[in-house]
Amino acid sequence: MAIIGGGTAGWMTATALAAHLSAENCTIRLVESEAIGTVGVGEATVPPIHRFHKGVGIAEEDFLRATKATIKLGIHFIDWLRPGADYVHPFGGFNIDGGDYAPRGFHHLLHADEAFDAYNVQIMAGRAGKFAPKAGGRDKALAYAYHFDAGLYAAFLRRIAEERGVSRVEGQVVDVERHPDTGFIAAVILADGSRIAADLFIDCSGFGGLLIERTLGAGYDDWSRWLPADRAVAVPSARHETPSLFTRSTARESGWQWRIPLQHRTGNGYVFSSAFLSEQAAADALLARLDAPALAEPRTLRFVTGRRRRSWIGNCVAIGLAGGFLEPLESTGIFLIQASIQHLLGLFPGRDCDPRLADRFNGEVAGVYEDCRDFIVAHYTCTEREDSEFWRYCKAMPLPDSLADRLDLFRTRGETLPPRGSFFGDLSWYAVLTGQGLTPGGNHPVASTLPDADRHKMLQRARAQVALQVAAMPDYAHFLAPFEATKDHSLAPA
Ligand code: FAD
């Protein structure tokens, strides 16, 4: 098998396949080009990353040290509803289920004017600056993810993959040979003339989609009418305080700005639409709003939000940016890589690469992308902001039917109804839709049969339980200290 590309997607795929396939039956080679490089961003994650690490045998301590990672309990959204307003989209669910009275989610027990924050341990711990991998009290695992240094993560995975037999080939693919009968890819040719043949090719070559698009012409569904941001300017800055337990996302005049705190520095970026703001103006705005001095020159990345129409064709499967791109508002890039790897492993083909497996893969991956897309679009369109051309466009833009239906159901009866198996569950939708100013238009009919005094008691108990769990946790700084002991001061500004 050959993997083309050594960014996060390439090395995650190599590590996972090396862990799950026997080396006697399958040799894995990864081709990457230092001259081309990687996008080098992608630093905030979501909790399913634990499943990936467990599956490939990564110990958390090693990972935290190697990638200078910090803990993430959710995203703090600032100025998204209107300047001055904020909310948190936390990980996890409500720390209580509604029992028989709220069969479709605890939020049905809340009245429209009641906040949900006190029922989610991640929000309360994040605000209090507390963290322990277990939530205390009931010893329930806390739902958390990481912020990490993307370059260090790729290097960390590379070391693991190479130890497990993956061989890395340095070189630039300049040509592709196809089988004359099947159209399958037979080999890639490198600039130095060497030929890499394989039965299966994984295209992790980034935005260009070297094999899936340039060779096989998969086609691309452009979703920029719903997600108009097409640029990001990114710059690291010096660390200036104990890292927050939340990624920070601040709405700006033509997009939004991220702040991702790591052990040794802070990642910053402005995601914006070039139809409404120039690259220079975006870079100036970003630099003017950093919390601490910049550590490098700002770098601009260009993208088109959307997805390959087919990400598996013949004997080629595209993973990562080669398969599609959703802007990073909800940190879904690495999650989408992981989901693609999981679906590929589940449908892993023989030499014939049965097209029915490819069809199934394409359908499954399309579902995951569309689900994440709708969730991200909801942040933009449900807003009171009308203070710039960009926000006026987002507020009025036509929506995917699937999202329009979802929003309508929420407005009429407070249902979120995420698709089965969706990563963004009831709490995610509830947090973001209410945070963006939507009022749930009612409760599940069964919930209203609970007498109000019982409802109050139940809510009070749930809040008290969350408060107890948070009180039992140590300060986050205490958790982080042993990892920070290996701080690299060379990155601090002079
Ligand atoms: P790349 O990093 O571009 O790697 C492509 C590889 O292919 C490189 O090794 C390159 O050398 C190689 N290559 C290309 N052409 C050739 C050739 N001809 N011959 C040989 N090798 C070749 N995701 C998240 O989960 N969280 C985030 O917070 C997040 N933030 C993001 C912010 C921005 C602005 C952007 C653009 C993306 C973000 N993402 C995020 C997405 C995340 O960065 C990507 O999903 C991730 O980095 C995977 O990239 P990749 O490996 O597919 O591509």
XYZ file of C-alpha atoms and ligand atoms in Angstrom:
547
model
C 0.000 0.000 0.000
C 1.202 3.530 -0.669
C 0.161 6.653 1.215
C 0.872 9.876 -0.651
C 1.387 12.731 1.803
C 2.916 13.145 5.242
C 0.729 15.747 6.911
C -1.580 14.936 9.815
C -3.776 12.834 7.496
C -0.901 10.807 6.051
C 0.714 9.992 9.381
C -2.577 9.297 11.169
C -3.509 6.902 8.360
C -0.087 5.246 8.386
C -0.155 4.803 12.167
C -3.671 3.370 12.172
C -3.130 0.990 9.253
C 0.181 -0.209 10.696
C -1.602 -0.928 13.993
C -4.470 -2.822 12.424
C -2.991 -4.678 9.424
C -0.447 -7.433 9.737
C 2.995 -6.532 8.384
C 3.292 -9.963 6.662
C 0.243 -9.266 4.500
C 0.732 -5.619 3.865
C 3.710 -3.318 3.444
C 3.033 0.375 3.885
C 5.087 3.085 2.225
C 4.474 6.798 2.768
C 5.720 9.308 0.214
C 6.100 12.931 1.238
C 7.918 15.962 -0.024
C 9.734 18.295 2.324
C 9.907 20.842 -0.483
C 6.097 20.958 -0.694
C 5.548 20.800 3.083
C 2.283 20.502 4.998
C -0.455 22.987 5.888
C 0.951 22.873 9.429
C -2.242 24.026 11.154
C -4.984 21.939 12.745
C -4.383 22.183 16.438
C -7.756 21.861 18.174
C -9.476 18.494 18.424
C -12.652 16.807 19.662
C -12.986 13.936 22.163
C -13.126 11.029 19.656
C -9.366 11.523 19.349
C -9.069 9.373 22.504
C -10.503 6.463 20.521
C -7.867 6.948 17.848
C -5.046 7.090 20.380
C -6.348 4.024 22.198
C -6.697 2.110 18.929
C -3.083 2.737 17.972
C -1.715 2.327 21.505
C -0.671 5.913 22.297
C -0.221 6.691 26.006
C -1.637 10.089 26.977
C 1.450 11.184 28.916
C 3.766 10.521 25.973
C 1.429 12.369 23.655
C 1.075 15.420 25.953
C 4.850 15.719 26.285
C 5.695 15.126 22.633
C 3.146 17.529 21.156
C 3.154 20.216 23.888
C -0.566 19.626 24.158
C -3.094 21.207 26.484
C -6.593 20.167 27.478
C -9.754 21.352 25.731
C -13.224 21.160 27.305
C -15.134 23.038 24.625
C -15.211 26.265 22.622
C -15.872 29.723 23.999
C -17.785 31.715 21.371
C -17.519 35.473 21.759
C -19.517 38.110 19.834
C -21.194 35.517 17.603
C -24.772 36.359 18.539
C -24.012 40.077 18.779
C -20.992 42.092 19.967
C -20.747 41.649 23.745
C -22.581 38.291 23.921
C -20.842 34.974 24.575
C -21.526 31.309 25.260
C -19.649 28.004 25.553
C -20.209 24.942 23.400
C -18.942 22.298 25.816
C -18.022 18.689 25.179
C -20.002 15.876 26.715
C -23.678 15.744 27.419
C -25.810 16.921 30.257
C -24.712 15.332 33.518
C -28.199 14.070 34.046
C -30.692 12.330 31.839
C -34.291 13.343 31.985
C -35.431 9.799 32.785
C -38.889 8.904 31.553
C -39.880 12.553 31.438
C -37.417 13.618 28.781
C -36.943 10.624 26.509
C -35.462 12.817 23.776
C -32.935 14.651 25.910
C -32.623 16.406 29.215
C -32.996 19.859 27.649
C -36.742 19.188 27.386
C -36.913 19.650 31.157
C -35.524 23.177 30.875
C -37.756 26.144 30.214
C -36.682 28.423 27.385
C -35.358 31.078 29.791
C -33.260 28.643 31.898
C -29.534 28.280 31.196
C -28.106 24.790 30.752
C -24.514 25.557 31.833
C -24.840 24.309 35.418
C -25.784 20.818 34.142
C -22.612 20.271 32.133
C -19.492 19.513 34.157
C -17.136 20.504 31.330
C -18.410 24.097 31.230
C -18.299 24.487 34.976
C -14.817 22.940 35.281
C -13.490 25.025 32.377
C -14.783 28.250 33.918
C -13.330 27.349 37.316
C -9.945 26.403 35.776
C -10.229 22.865 37.166
C -9.329 19.626 35.468
C -8.820 15.955 36.200
C -9.165 13.217 33.582
C -11.922 11.722 35.754
C -14.716 14.041 36.847
C -14.623 13.003 40.526
C -17.716 12.137 42.524
C -19.103 9.300 40.457
C -15.641 8.791 38.946
C -17.147 9.473 35.579
C -14.721 10.249 32.785
C -14.672 13.893 31.792
C -15.315 14.614 28.109
C -12.208 16.387 26.885
C -9.963 16.739 23.876
C -6.645 18.483 23.196
C -4.979 21.452 21.659
C -1.597 20.415 20.232
C 1.226 21.514 17.977
C 0.385 20.107 14.523
C 4.023 19.819 13.410
C 4.991 17.977 16.576
C 1.961 15.676 16.255
C 2.909 14.611 12.716
C 6.500 13.966 13.895
C 5.222 11.977 16.896
C 3.001 9.799 14.718
C 5.782 9.372 12.185
C 8.053 7.932 14.869
C 5.371 5.454 15.943
C 4.500 4.444 12.377
C 8.147 3.930 11.426
C 8.725 1.822 14.532
C 5.858 -0.359 13.330
C 7.351 -0.908 9.903
C 6.014 1.942 7.760
C 8.739 3.113 5.386
C 8.961 6.772 4.488
C 10.048 7.840 1.024
C 11.202 11.426 0.500
C 10.312 12.707 -2.946
C 7.843 14.542 -5.108
C 5.277 12.638 -7.165
C 5.469 13.985 -10.711
C 3.558 11.356 -12.672
C 0.980 8.621 -12.219
C 0.738 5.319 -14.133
C -2.672 3.769 -14.586
C -3.608 0.213 -15.416
C -4.823 0.235 -19.057
C -7.776 -2.161 -18.424
C -9.097 -1.194 -15.008
C -8.044 2.454 -14.787
C -6.658 1.607 -11.346
C -3.538 3.469 -10.291
C -0.563 1.152 -10.897
C 2.279 3.346 -9.634
C 3.407 6.866 -8.878
C 6.643 8.204 -10.337
C 8.865 10.476 -8.276
C 11.001 13.381 -9.485
C 14.169 11.270 -9.199
C 12.623 8.673 -11.550
C 11.848 6.057 -8.911
C 8.575 4.172 -9.261
C 6.332 3.246 -6.331
C 3.828 0.515 -7.226
C 0.996 -0.601 -4.906
C -2.392 -2.332 -4.830
C -4.032 0.430 -2.845
C -3.210 4.169 -2.840
C -4.271 6.495 -0.057
C -4.283 10.088 -1.250
C -3.300 12.326 1.662
C -1.714 14.938 -0.589
C -3.642 17.921 0.775
C -5.946 20.462 -0.878
C -4.873 19.643 -4.458
C -5.985 15.985 -4.284
C -3.076 14.768 -6.416
C -4.552 11.332 -7.185
C -8.264 11.615 -6.402
C -8.786 14.844 -8.346
C -5.885 15.533 -10.685
C -5.613 11.915 -11.823
C -9.086 10.462 -11.275
C -11.242 13.616 -11.608
C -13.532 12.892 -8.639
C -15.199 16.330 -8.821
C -15.790 18.696 -5.932
C -19.008 19.919 -4.318
C -18.332 23.538 -3.495
C -20.160 24.580 -0.306
C -18.925 28.159 -0.174
C -22.428 29.571 -0.673
C -23.120 28.302 2.866
C -19.632 28.731 4.298
C -18.195 31.766 2.489
C -14.870 31.929 4.360
C -12.109 30.972 1.906
C -8.933 32.231 3.599
C -7.204 32.017 6.945
C -4.249 34.018 8.140
C -2.407 32.262 10.951
C 0.319 33.380 13.355
C 1.745 31.965 16.594
C 2.161 34.268 19.586
C 3.965 33.963 22.904
C 2.115 32.249 25.697
C 0.898 34.811 28.206
C -1.095 33.053 30.921
C -2.163 29.591 32.110
C -3.826 28.125 29.030
C -7.608 28.342 28.993
C -9.502 25.053 28.931
C -11.526 26.362 25.991
C -10.583 27.145 22.420
C -11.585 30.772 21.905
C -13.527 31.784 18.815
C -14.287 35.484 18.445
C -16.538 36.694 15.643
C -14.932 39.481 13.610
C -16.224 41.774 10.897
C -15.730 39.271 8.028
C -15.238 35.930 9.795
C -13.793 34.881 13.137
C -10.522 34.629 15.040
C -9.250 31.523 16.809
C -7.018 31.341 19.843
C -5.572 27.941 20.690
C -3.411 27.837 23.820
C -0.540 25.325 23.861
C 2.093 24.665 26.511
C 4.773 26.714 24.748
C 2.867 29.202 22.583
C -0.584 30.275 21.412
C -1.947 29.535 17.935
C -3.984 32.357 16.388
C -5.782 32.763 13.114
C -8.397 34.833 11.340
C -10.736 32.808 9.109
C -12.388 35.195 6.652
C -14.026 35.608 3.293
C -11.919 37.283 0.612
C -15.135 38.565 -0.966
C -15.502 40.889 2.036
C -11.945 41.513 3.317
C -8.466 41.672 1.750
C -5.648 39.378 2.908
C -3.617 42.368 4.086
C -6.508 43.824 6.096
C -7.108 40.408 7.713
C -3.427 40.049 8.659
C -3.368 43.592 10.106
C -6.556 42.927 12.102
C -5.173 39.663 13.461
C -1.833 41.164 14.513
C -3.597 44.079 16.190
C -5.690 41.721 18.309
C -3.142 39.227 19.653
C -2.898 38.773 23.425
C 0.923 38.614 23.274
C 3.740 39.351 20.768
C 3.729 37.430 17.463
C 6.481 34.817 17.133
C 6.554 34.685 13.311
C 5.268 36.401 10.200
C 1.564 35.756 9.500
C 0.893 33.058 6.876
C -2.149 32.999 4.598
C -3.901 29.763 3.618
C -6.477 29.590 0.827
C -9.229 27.017 0.595
C -12.608 26.189 -0.876
C -15.025 24.620 1.573
C -16.605 21.472 0.209
C -16.117 17.794 -0.424
C -14.961 15.468 -3.200
C -18.011 13.912 -4.840
C -16.310 10.531 -4.424
C -13.403 10.040 -2.069
C -12.862 6.377 -2.992
C -12.478 5.599 -6.697
C -11.042 2.281 -7.936
C -7.979 1.588 -5.785
C -7.563 5.132 -4.487
C -9.014 6.505 -1.242
C -8.654 10.191 -0.323
C -8.279 11.125 3.333
C -7.772 14.551 4.925
C -7.712 17.743 2.888
C -7.478 15.675 -0.311
C -11.008 14.446 0.470
C -12.588 17.762 1.425
C -12.391 20.745 3.718
C -14.648 22.268 6.318
C -13.449 25.454 7.927
C -12.100 24.868 11.435
C -14.858 26.521 13.504
C -15.751 23.275 15.287
C -12.314 21.582 14.987
C -13.642 18.884 12.670
C -10.620 18.401 10.338
C -8.799 15.785 12.370
C -12.091 14.180 13.366
C -12.969 13.790 9.652
C -9.593 12.148 9.041
C -10.253 9.750 11.885
C -13.782 8.986 10.637
C -12.451 8.251 7.128
C -9.784 5.932 8.533
C -12.397 4.140 10.616
C -14.699 3.649 7.625
C -11.770 2.493 5.488
C -10.728 -0.070 8.087
C -14.314 -1.281 8.348
C -14.580 -1.734 4.573
C -10.951 -2.636 3.908
C -10.788 -3.999 0.345
C -9.059 -6.978 -1.218
C -6.960 -6.580 -4.394
C -10.088 -6.277 -6.549
C -11.247 -3.171 -4.621
C -14.895 -4.169 -4.997
C -16.725 -0.991 -6.109
C -19.614 -1.771 -3.746
C -17.256 -1.185 -0.826
C -16.245 2.128 -2.375
C -19.907 3.149 -2.812
C -20.609 2.352 0.800
C -17.531 4.275 1.969
C -18.464 7.292 -0.141
C -21.990 7.322 1.290
C -20.791 6.986 4.887
C -18.134 9.676 4.587
C -20.557 12.027 2.782
C -22.946 11.678 5.743
C -20.272 12.654 8.263
C -19.178 15.697 6.219
C -22.746 16.927 5.670
C -23.592 16.500 9.327
C -20.565 18.608 10.378
C -21.264 21.152 7.611
C -24.823 21.796 8.809
C -23.640 22.252 12.365
C -21.020 24.812 11.325
C -23.409 26.703 9.031
C -25.869 27.036 11.950
C -23.334 29.223 13.832
C -23.232 31.716 10.983
C -26.848 31.937 10.003
C -28.433 32.074 13.466
C -27.180 35.457 14.557
C -28.425 38.933 15.285
C -25.330 40.450 13.657
C -26.005 42.729 10.717
C -23.072 45.068 11.294
C -21.077 44.166 8.169
C -21.722 42.930 4.633
C -20.332 39.524 5.639
C -22.812 39.045 8.500
C -25.717 40.378 6.468
C -24.886 37.761 3.838
C -24.655 34.944 6.411
C -27.899 35.868 8.115
C -29.867 35.896 4.875
C -28.153 33.094 2.927
C -30.229 30.134 1.656
C -29.587 27.008 3.760
C -29.122 23.318 3.002
C -32.611 21.715 3.276
C -31.365 19.391 6.013
C -30.380 22.371 8.187
C -33.465 24.446 7.404
C -35.601 21.501 8.603
C -33.543 21.082 11.757
C -33.816 24.774 12.677
C -37.543 24.733 12.041
C -38.044 21.731 14.336
C -36.066 23.498 17.062
C -38.081 26.691 16.701
C -41.392 24.852 16.773
C -40.807 22.212 19.443
C -37.280 22.426 20.827
C -36.052 19.246 19.126
C -32.476 18.940 17.915
C -32.723 15.392 16.473
C -29.091 14.845 15.437
C -28.660 11.963 12.986
C -27.958 8.564 14.548
C -24.247 8.173 15.328
C -23.598 11.882 14.787
C -20.689 13.334 16.747
C -22.611 16.543 17.440
C -25.353 15.350 19.775
C -28.287 16.974 21.563
C -26.196 19.143 23.870
C -24.011 20.460 21.035
C -27.005 21.557 19.001
C -28.804 22.925 22.042
C -25.769 24.882 23.219
C -25.032 26.411 19.847
C -28.608 27.161 18.798
C -29.523 28.785 22.102
C -26.122 30.508 22.222
C -26.851 31.895 18.772
C -30.142 33.296 19.993
C -32.716 30.690 18.938
C -35.486 29.955 21.404
C -36.646 26.345 21.626
C -40.309 26.499 20.692
C -41.585 24.068 23.294
C -40.770 20.889 25.149
C -41.432 17.227 24.577
C -45.100 16.649 25.549
C -44.130 14.053 28.171
C -41.755 16.508 29.918
C -44.626 18.854 30.736
C -46.386 16.101 32.717
C -43.665 16.305 35.419
C -45.017 18.431 38.301
C -43.071 21.678 38.614
C -41.991 21.062 42.209
C -40.491 17.689 41.180
C -38.837 19.326 38.203
C -37.204 21.930 40.459
C -35.949 19.245 42.837
C -34.530 17.189 39.983
C -32.731 20.212 38.527
C -31.401 21.281 41.895
C -29.991 17.793 42.541
C -28.331 17.753 39.128
C -26.722 21.165 39.645
C -25.470 20.176 43.076
C -23.913 17.019 41.664
C -22.042 18.961 38.977
C -20.841 21.500 41.552
C -19.556 18.688 43.769
C -17.676 17.069 40.895
C -16.007 20.353 39.989
C -15.107 21.142 43.598
C -13.355 17.771 43.871
C -11.061 18.488 40.900
C -7.579 19.949 41.258
C -6.562 23.161 39.529
C -5.773 22.676 35.861
C -2.376 24.355 36.366
C -1.529 21.494 38.731
C -2.345 18.888 36.072
C -0.294 20.706 33.441
C 2.772 21.471 35.542
C 4.680 18.159 35.058
C 4.340 18.445 31.274
C 5.363 22.065 31.215
C 8.521 21.242 33.129
C 9.987 20.339 29.730
C 9.091 23.803 28.316
C 11.096 24.906 25.262
C 12.113 28.492 26.102
C 13.779 28.940 22.732
C 10.338 29.832 21.332
C 9.832 32.766 23.685
C 10.384 36.186 22.107
C 13.623 38.002 22.869
P -1.278 18.571 4.314
O -0.895 18.986 5.678
O -1.350 19.641 3.259
O -0.279 17.445 3.852
C -0.156 17.082 2.492
C 1.063 16.204 2.323
O 1.131 15.779 0.973
C 2.380 16.900 2.631
O 3.245 16.007 3.302
C 2.953 17.196 1.240
O 4.355 17.249 1.237
C 2.449 15.970 0.479
N 2.386 16.164 -0.962
C 1.562 16.986 -1.656
N 1.823 16.896 -2.984
C 2.819 15.973 -3.105
C 3.548 15.438 -4.215
N 3.323 15.850 -5.465
N 4.508 14.524 -3.964
C 4.780 14.102 -2.684
N 4.145 14.579 -1.610
C 3.173 15.501 -1.827
N -8.334 20.600 11.844
C -8.655 20.342 13.124
O -9.006 19.206 13.460
N -8.572 21.323 14.072
C -8.233 22.590 13.762
O -8.145 23.432 14.648
C -7.950 22.896 12.421
N -7.605 24.141 12.051
C -7.351 24.405 10.740
C -7.097 25.717 10.346
C -6.885 26.007 9.005
C -6.657 27.421 8.583
C -6.874 24.973 8.049
C -6.579 25.267 6.613
C -7.099 23.673 8.443
C -7.365 23.379 9.774
N -7.667 22.096 10.185
C -7.995 21.838 11.476
C -7.599 20.989 9.243
C -6.253 20.276 9.411
O -5.213 21.223 9.310
C -6.074 19.215 8.345
O -7.188 18.368 8.365
C -4.840 18.418 8.619
O -3.711 19.224 8.784
C -4.601 17.409 7.527
O -3.933 17.937 6.445
P -3.465 16.908 5.339
O -2.515 15.955 5.944
O -4.658 16.367 4.651
O -2.740 17.852 4.277
